[in-house]
Short mmCIF file of C-alpha atoms in Angstrom, two decimals:
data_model
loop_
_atom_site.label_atom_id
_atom_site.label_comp_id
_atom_site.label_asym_id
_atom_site.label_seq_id
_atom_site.Cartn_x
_atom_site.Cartn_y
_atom_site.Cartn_z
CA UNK A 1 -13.36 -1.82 -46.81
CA UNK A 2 -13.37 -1.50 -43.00
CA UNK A 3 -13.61 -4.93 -41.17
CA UNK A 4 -16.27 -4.85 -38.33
CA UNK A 5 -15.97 -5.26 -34.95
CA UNK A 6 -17.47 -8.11 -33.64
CA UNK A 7 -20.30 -7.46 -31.27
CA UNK A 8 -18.47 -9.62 -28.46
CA UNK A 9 -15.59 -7.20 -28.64
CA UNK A 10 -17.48 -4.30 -28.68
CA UNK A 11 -19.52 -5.30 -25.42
CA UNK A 12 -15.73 -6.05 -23.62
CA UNK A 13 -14.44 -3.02 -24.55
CA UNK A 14 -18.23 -0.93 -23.10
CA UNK A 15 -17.47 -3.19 -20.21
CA UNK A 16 -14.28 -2.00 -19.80
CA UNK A 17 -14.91 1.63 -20.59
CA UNK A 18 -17.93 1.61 -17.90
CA UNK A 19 -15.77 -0.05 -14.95
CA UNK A 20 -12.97 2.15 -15.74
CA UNK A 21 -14.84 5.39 -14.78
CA UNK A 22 -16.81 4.26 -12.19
CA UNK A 23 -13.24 2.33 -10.50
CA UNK A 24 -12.68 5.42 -8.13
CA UNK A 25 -16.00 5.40 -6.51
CA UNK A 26 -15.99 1.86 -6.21
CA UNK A 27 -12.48 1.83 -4.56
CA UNK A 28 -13.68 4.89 -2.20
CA UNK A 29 -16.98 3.09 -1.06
CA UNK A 30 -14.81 -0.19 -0.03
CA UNK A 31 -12.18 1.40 1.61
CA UNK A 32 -14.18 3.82 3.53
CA UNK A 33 -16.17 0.51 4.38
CA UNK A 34 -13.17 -1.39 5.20
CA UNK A 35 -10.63 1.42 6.66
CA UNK A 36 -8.15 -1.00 4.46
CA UNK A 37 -6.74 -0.18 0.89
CA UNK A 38 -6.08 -3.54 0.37
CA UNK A 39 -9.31 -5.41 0.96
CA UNK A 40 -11.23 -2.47 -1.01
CA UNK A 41 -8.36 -3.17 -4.11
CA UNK A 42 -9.45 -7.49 -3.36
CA UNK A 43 -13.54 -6.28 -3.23
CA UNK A 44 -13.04 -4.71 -6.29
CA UNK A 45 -11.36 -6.73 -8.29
CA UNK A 46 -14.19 -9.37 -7.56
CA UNK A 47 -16.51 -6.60 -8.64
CA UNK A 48 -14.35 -6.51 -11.78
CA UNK A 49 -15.32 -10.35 -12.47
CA UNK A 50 -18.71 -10.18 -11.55
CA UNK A 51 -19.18 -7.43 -13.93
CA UNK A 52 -17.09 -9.63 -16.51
CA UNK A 53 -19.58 -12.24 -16.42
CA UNK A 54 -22.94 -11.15 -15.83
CA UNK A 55 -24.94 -10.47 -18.74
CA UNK A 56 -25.20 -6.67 -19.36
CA UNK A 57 -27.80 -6.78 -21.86
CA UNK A 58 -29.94 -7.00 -18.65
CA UNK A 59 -28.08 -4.14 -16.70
CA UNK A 60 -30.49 -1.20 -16.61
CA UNK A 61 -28.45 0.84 -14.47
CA UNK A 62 -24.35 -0.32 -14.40
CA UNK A 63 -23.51 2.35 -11.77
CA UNK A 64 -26.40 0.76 -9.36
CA UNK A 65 -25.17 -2.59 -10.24
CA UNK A 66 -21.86 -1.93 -9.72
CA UNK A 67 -21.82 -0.02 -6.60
CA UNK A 68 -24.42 -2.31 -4.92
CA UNK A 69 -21.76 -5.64 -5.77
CA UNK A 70 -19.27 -3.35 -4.02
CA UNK A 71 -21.11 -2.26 -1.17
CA UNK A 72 -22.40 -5.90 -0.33
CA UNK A 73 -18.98 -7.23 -0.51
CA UNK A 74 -17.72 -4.97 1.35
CA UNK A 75 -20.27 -5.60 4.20
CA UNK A 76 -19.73 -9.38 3.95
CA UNK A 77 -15.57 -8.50 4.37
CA UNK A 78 -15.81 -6.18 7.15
CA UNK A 79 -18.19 -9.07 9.08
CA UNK A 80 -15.43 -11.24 8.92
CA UNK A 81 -12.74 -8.59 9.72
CA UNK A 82 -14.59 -7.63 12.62
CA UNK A 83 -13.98 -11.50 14.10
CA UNK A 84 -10.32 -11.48 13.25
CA UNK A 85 -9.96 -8.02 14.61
CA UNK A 86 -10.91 -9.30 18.08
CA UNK A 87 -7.74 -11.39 17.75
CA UNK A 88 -5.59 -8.22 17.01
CA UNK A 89 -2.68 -7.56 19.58
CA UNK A 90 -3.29 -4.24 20.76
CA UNK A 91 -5.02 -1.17 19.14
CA UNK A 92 -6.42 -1.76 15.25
CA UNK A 93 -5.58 1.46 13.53
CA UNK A 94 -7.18 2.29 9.40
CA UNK A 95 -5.04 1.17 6.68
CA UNK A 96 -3.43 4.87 5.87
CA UNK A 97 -3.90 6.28 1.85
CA UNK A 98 -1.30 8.14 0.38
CA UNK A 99 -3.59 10.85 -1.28
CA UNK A 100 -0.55 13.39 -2.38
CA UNK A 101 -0.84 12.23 -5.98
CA UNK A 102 -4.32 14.01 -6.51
CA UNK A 103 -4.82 16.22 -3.53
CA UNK A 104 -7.94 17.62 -4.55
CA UNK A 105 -9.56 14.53 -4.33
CA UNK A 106 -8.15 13.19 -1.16
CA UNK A 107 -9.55 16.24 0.71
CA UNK A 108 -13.28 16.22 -0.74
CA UNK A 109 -15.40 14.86 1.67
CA UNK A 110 -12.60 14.91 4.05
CA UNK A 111 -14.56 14.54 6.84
CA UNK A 112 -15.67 10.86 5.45
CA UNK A 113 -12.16 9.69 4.88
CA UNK A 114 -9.53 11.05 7.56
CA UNK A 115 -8.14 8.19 9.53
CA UNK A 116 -9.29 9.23 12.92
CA UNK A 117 -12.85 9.40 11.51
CA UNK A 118 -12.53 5.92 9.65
CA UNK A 119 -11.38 4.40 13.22
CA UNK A 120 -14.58 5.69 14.78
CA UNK A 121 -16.81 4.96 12.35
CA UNK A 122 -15.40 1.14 13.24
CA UNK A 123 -17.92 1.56 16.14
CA UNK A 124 -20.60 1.39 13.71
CA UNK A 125 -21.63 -2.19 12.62
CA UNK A 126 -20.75 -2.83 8.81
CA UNK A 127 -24.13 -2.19 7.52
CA UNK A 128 -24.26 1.44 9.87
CA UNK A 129 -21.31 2.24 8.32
CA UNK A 130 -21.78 1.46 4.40
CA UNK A 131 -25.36 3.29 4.98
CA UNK A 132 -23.15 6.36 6.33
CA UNK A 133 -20.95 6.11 3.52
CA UNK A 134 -22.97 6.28 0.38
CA UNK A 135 -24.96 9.37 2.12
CA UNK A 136 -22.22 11.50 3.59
CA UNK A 137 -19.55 10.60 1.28
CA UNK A 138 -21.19 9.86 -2.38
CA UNK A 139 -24.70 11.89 -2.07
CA UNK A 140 -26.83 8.41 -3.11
CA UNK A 141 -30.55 8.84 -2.43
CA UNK A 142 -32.12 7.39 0.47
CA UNK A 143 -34.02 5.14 -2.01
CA UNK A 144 -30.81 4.16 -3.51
CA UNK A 145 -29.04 3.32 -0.40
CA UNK A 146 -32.30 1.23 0.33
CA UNK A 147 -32.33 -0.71 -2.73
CA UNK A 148 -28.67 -1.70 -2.38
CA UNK A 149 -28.93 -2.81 1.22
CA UNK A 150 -31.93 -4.34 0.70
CA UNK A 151 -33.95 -2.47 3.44
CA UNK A 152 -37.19 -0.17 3.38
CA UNK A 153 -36.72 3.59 3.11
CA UNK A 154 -37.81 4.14 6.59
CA UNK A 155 -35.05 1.72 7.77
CA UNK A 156 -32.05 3.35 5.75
CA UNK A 157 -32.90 6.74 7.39
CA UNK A 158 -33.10 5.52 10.68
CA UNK A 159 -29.78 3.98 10.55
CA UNK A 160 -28.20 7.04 8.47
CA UNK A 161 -30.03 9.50 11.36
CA UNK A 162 -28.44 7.19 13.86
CA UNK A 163 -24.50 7.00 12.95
CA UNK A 164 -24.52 10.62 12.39
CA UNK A 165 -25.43 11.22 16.12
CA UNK A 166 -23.14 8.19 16.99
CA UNK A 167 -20.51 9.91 15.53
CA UNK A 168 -20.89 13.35 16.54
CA UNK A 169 -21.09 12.54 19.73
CA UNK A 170 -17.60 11.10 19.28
CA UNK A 171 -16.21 13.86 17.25
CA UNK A 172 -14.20 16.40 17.81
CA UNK A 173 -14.26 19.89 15.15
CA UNK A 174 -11.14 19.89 13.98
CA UNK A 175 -8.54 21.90 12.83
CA UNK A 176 -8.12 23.16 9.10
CA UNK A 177 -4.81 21.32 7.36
CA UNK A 178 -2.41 24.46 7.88
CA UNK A 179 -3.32 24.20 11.48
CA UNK A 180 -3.22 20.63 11.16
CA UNK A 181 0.68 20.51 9.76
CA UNK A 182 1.44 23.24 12.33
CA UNK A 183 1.03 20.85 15.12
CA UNK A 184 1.94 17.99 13.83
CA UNK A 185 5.57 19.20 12.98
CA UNK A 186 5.60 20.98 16.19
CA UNK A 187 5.08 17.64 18.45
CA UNK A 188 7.67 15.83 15.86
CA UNK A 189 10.24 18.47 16.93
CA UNK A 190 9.62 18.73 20.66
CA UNK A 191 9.82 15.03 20.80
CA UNK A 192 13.02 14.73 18.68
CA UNK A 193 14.49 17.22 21.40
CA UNK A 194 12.93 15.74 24.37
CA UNK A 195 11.29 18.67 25.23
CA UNK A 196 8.47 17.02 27.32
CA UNK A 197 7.04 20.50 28.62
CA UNK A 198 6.52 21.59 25.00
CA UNK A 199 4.78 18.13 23.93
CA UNK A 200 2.39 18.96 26.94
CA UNK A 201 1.49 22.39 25.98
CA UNK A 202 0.91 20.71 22.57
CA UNK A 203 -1.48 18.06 23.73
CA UNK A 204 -5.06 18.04 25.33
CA UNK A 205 -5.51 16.65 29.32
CA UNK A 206 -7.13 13.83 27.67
CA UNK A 207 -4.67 13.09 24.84
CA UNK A 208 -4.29 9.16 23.96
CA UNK A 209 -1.61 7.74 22.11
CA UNK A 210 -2.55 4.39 19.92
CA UNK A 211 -0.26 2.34 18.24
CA UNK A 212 -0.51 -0.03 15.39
CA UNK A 213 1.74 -3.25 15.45
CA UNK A 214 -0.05 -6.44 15.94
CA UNK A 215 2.25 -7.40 18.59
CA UNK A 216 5.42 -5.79 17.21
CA UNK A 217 8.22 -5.00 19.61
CA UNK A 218 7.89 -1.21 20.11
CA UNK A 219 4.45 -0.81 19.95
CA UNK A 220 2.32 -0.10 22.32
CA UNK A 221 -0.30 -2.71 23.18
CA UNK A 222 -2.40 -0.55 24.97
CA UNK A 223 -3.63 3.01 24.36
CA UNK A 224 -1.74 5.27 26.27
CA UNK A 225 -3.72 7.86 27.72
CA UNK A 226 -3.37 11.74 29.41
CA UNK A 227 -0.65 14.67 28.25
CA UNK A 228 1.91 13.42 30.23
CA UNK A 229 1.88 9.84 29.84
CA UNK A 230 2.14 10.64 26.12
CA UNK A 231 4.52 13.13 26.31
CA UNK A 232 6.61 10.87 28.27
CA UNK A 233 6.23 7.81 25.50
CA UNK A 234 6.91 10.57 22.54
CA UNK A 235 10.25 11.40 24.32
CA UNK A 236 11.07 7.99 26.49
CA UNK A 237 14.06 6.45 24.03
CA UNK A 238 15.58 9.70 22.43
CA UNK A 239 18.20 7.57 20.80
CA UNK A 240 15.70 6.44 18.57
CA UNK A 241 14.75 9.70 17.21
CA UNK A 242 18.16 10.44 17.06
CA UNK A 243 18.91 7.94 14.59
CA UNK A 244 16.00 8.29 12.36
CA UNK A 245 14.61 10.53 9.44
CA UNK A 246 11.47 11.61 9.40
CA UNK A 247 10.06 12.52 6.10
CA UNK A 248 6.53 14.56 5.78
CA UNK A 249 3.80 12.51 3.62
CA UNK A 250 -0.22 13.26 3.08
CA UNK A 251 -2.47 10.85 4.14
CA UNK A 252 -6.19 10.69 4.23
CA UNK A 253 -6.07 14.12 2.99
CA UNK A 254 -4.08 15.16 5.81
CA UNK A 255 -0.34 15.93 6.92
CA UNK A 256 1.77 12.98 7.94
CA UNK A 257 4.83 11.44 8.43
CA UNK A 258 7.25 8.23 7.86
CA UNK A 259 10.31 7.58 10.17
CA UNK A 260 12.98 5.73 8.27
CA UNK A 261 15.92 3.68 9.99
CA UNK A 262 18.64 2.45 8.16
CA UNK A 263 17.02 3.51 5.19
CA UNK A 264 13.27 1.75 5.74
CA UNK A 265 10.48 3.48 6.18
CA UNK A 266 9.51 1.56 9.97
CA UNK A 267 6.98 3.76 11.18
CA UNK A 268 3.66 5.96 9.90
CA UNK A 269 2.22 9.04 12.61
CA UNK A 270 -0.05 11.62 12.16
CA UNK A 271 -2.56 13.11 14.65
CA UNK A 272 -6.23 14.29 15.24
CA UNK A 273 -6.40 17.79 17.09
CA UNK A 274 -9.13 20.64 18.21
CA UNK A 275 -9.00 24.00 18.69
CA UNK A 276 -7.75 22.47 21.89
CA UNK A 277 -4.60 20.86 20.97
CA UNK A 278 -3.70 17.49 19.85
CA UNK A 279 -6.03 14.86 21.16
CA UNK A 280 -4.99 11.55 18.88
CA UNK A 281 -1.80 10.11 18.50
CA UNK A 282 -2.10 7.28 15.79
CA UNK A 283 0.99 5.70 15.13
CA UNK A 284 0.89 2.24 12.21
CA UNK A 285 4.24 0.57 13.24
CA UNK A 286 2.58 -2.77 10.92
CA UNK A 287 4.62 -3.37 8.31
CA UNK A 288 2.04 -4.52 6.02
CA UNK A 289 0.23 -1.31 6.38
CA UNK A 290 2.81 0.66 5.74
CA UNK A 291 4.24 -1.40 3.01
CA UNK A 292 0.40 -0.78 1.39
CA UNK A 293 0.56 3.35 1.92
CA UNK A 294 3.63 3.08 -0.24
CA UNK A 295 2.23 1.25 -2.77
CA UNK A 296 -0.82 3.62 -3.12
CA UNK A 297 0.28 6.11 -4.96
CA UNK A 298 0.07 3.30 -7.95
CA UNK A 299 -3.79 3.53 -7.73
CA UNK A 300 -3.23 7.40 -8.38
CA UNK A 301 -7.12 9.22 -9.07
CA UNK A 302 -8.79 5.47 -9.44
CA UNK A 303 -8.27 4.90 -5.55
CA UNK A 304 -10.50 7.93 -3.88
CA UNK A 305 -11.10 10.68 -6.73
CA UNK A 306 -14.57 11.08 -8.23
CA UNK A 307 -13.41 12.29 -11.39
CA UNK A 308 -13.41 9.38 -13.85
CA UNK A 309 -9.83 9.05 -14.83
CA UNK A 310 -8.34 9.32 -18.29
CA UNK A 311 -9.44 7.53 -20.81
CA UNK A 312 -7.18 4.43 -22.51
CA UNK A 313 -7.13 1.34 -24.23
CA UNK A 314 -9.15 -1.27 -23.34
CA UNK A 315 -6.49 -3.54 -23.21
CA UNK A 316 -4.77 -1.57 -20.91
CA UNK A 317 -7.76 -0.85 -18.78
CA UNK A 318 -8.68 -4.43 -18.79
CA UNK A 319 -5.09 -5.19 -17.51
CA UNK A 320 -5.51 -2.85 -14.41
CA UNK A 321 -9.05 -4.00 -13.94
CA UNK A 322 -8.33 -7.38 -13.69
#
């Protein structure tokens, strides 16, 4: 005779099952929130006890409970980031996402996850941008966005209406990813070579140049700004490109690339560009932040793919849940 499961063990493993395939849009709300992979991996984990303890009998709808716990965490992290951020030393760049391991998913709604649009939706204030977010990169309904920040319908549309213009205004059309790669390896060559006429022709008049080291020696405090300022930085100690290896990555959905000395990946670049040329030069010298695009690729499809991943054990999911 076949020994029941107890009920207790059956609700764990529907738990499981239902945070398992709803993990990727939860990760992909935070970190679009958040610009960091690692604070969206801490929000959700907190999700993943929440969800452990509440009493589900009561859930009506898991995917609205689950992805208003996220989004309100989320908010309540990126209020406090925003106060240590003022502390930064020099520019504050997104936490880059390797996306190579599924890169079907890491360009889908591109336009809500490349890095230089996740550093100017920073503008926004945290509740600006998590409205923006579940409209332009998950589809919610107004009246779901509503009932998860807690604000009237009227209210969410207003501020969905208003970071749109916010950020058009900021935004640039930009290239498509051949394009994209074109340039990119074209400025990583010219500046290997020193070539500062050829880093010019690449760039816009009003190129800038932002780099990402909380203080670090090498990195620019302040943005550098106009073609041949940043030319002149791309090319000003050839003897460092001369001892490094640069290796081509996707980030974000877009083309990339690590420089490695002495066998260490030491610094992350990729760039924002027009029809016009390259206007964004975003180099992540941190080491934390590159140490977490590295580690990434671990969260394969559950960091930014809508498709629910494949199913397993709920042991096993339990074990990456929690």
């Amino acid at each position: 005779m076949q020994q029941e499961t107890p009920r207790s063990e059956c609700t764990l493993e529907e738990a499981v099952s239902v945070f398992v395939e709803l993990r990727p849009r939860l990760f992909g709300i935070a970190y679009r929130v958040l610009g960091s992979a690692v604070e969206a991996e801490d929000v959700v984990q907190e999700v993943w006890l929440r969800w452990q303890n509440t009493d589900r009998s009561t859930v009506v709808s898991p995917v609205a409970f689950l992805s208003s716990a996220t989004t309100r965490l989320a908010i309540n992290v990126a209020q406090s980031a925003r106060v240590r951020r003022e502390i930064y030393i020099g520019p504050w760049l997104p936490e880059p996402l390797d996306t190579s391991i599924d890169p079907e998913a890491g360009a889908e709604r591109a336009e809500a996850l490349e890095l230089a649009l996740l550093l100017l939706m920073e503008t926004l204030n945290p509740t600006e941008r998590a409205a923006y977010v579940l409209r332009e990169a998950f589809d919610y309904a107004y009246a779901e966005i509503a009932e998860i920040l807690q604000l009237s319908l009227v209210n969410v549309r207003k501020i969905v209406s208003r970071a749109r213009r916010h950020l058009s205004a900021g935004r640039r059309t930009t290239v498509d990813t051949d394009e994209h790669r074109r340039l990119l390896e074209a400025f990583v060559a010219a500046a290997q070579t020193g070539n500062v006429a050829a880093l010019e022709a690449l760039l816009t008049p009003d190129a800038v140049s932002l780099s990402d080291g909380n203080g670090l020696r090498g990195a620019a405090r302040l943005p550098v700004l106009g073609r041949s300022r940043v030319a002149n930085l791309a090319t000003a100690t050839q003897q460092f490109w001369r001892d490094a290896e640069v290796r081509a990555v996707q980030a974000n959905g877009r083309h990339a690339v690590v420089i490695y000395r002495d066998g260490r990946p030491t610094i992350f670049l990729t760039i924002a560009a027009s029809q016009q040329g390259i206007h964004q030069l975003m180099w992540v010298f941190s080491p934390s932040k590159i140490a977490a695009f590295f580690d990434s690729p671990s969260r394969s499809t559950s960091a930014l793919g809508t498709r629910p991943p494949r199913r397993r054990s709920a042991l096993g999911a339990l074990r990456d849940a929690s």
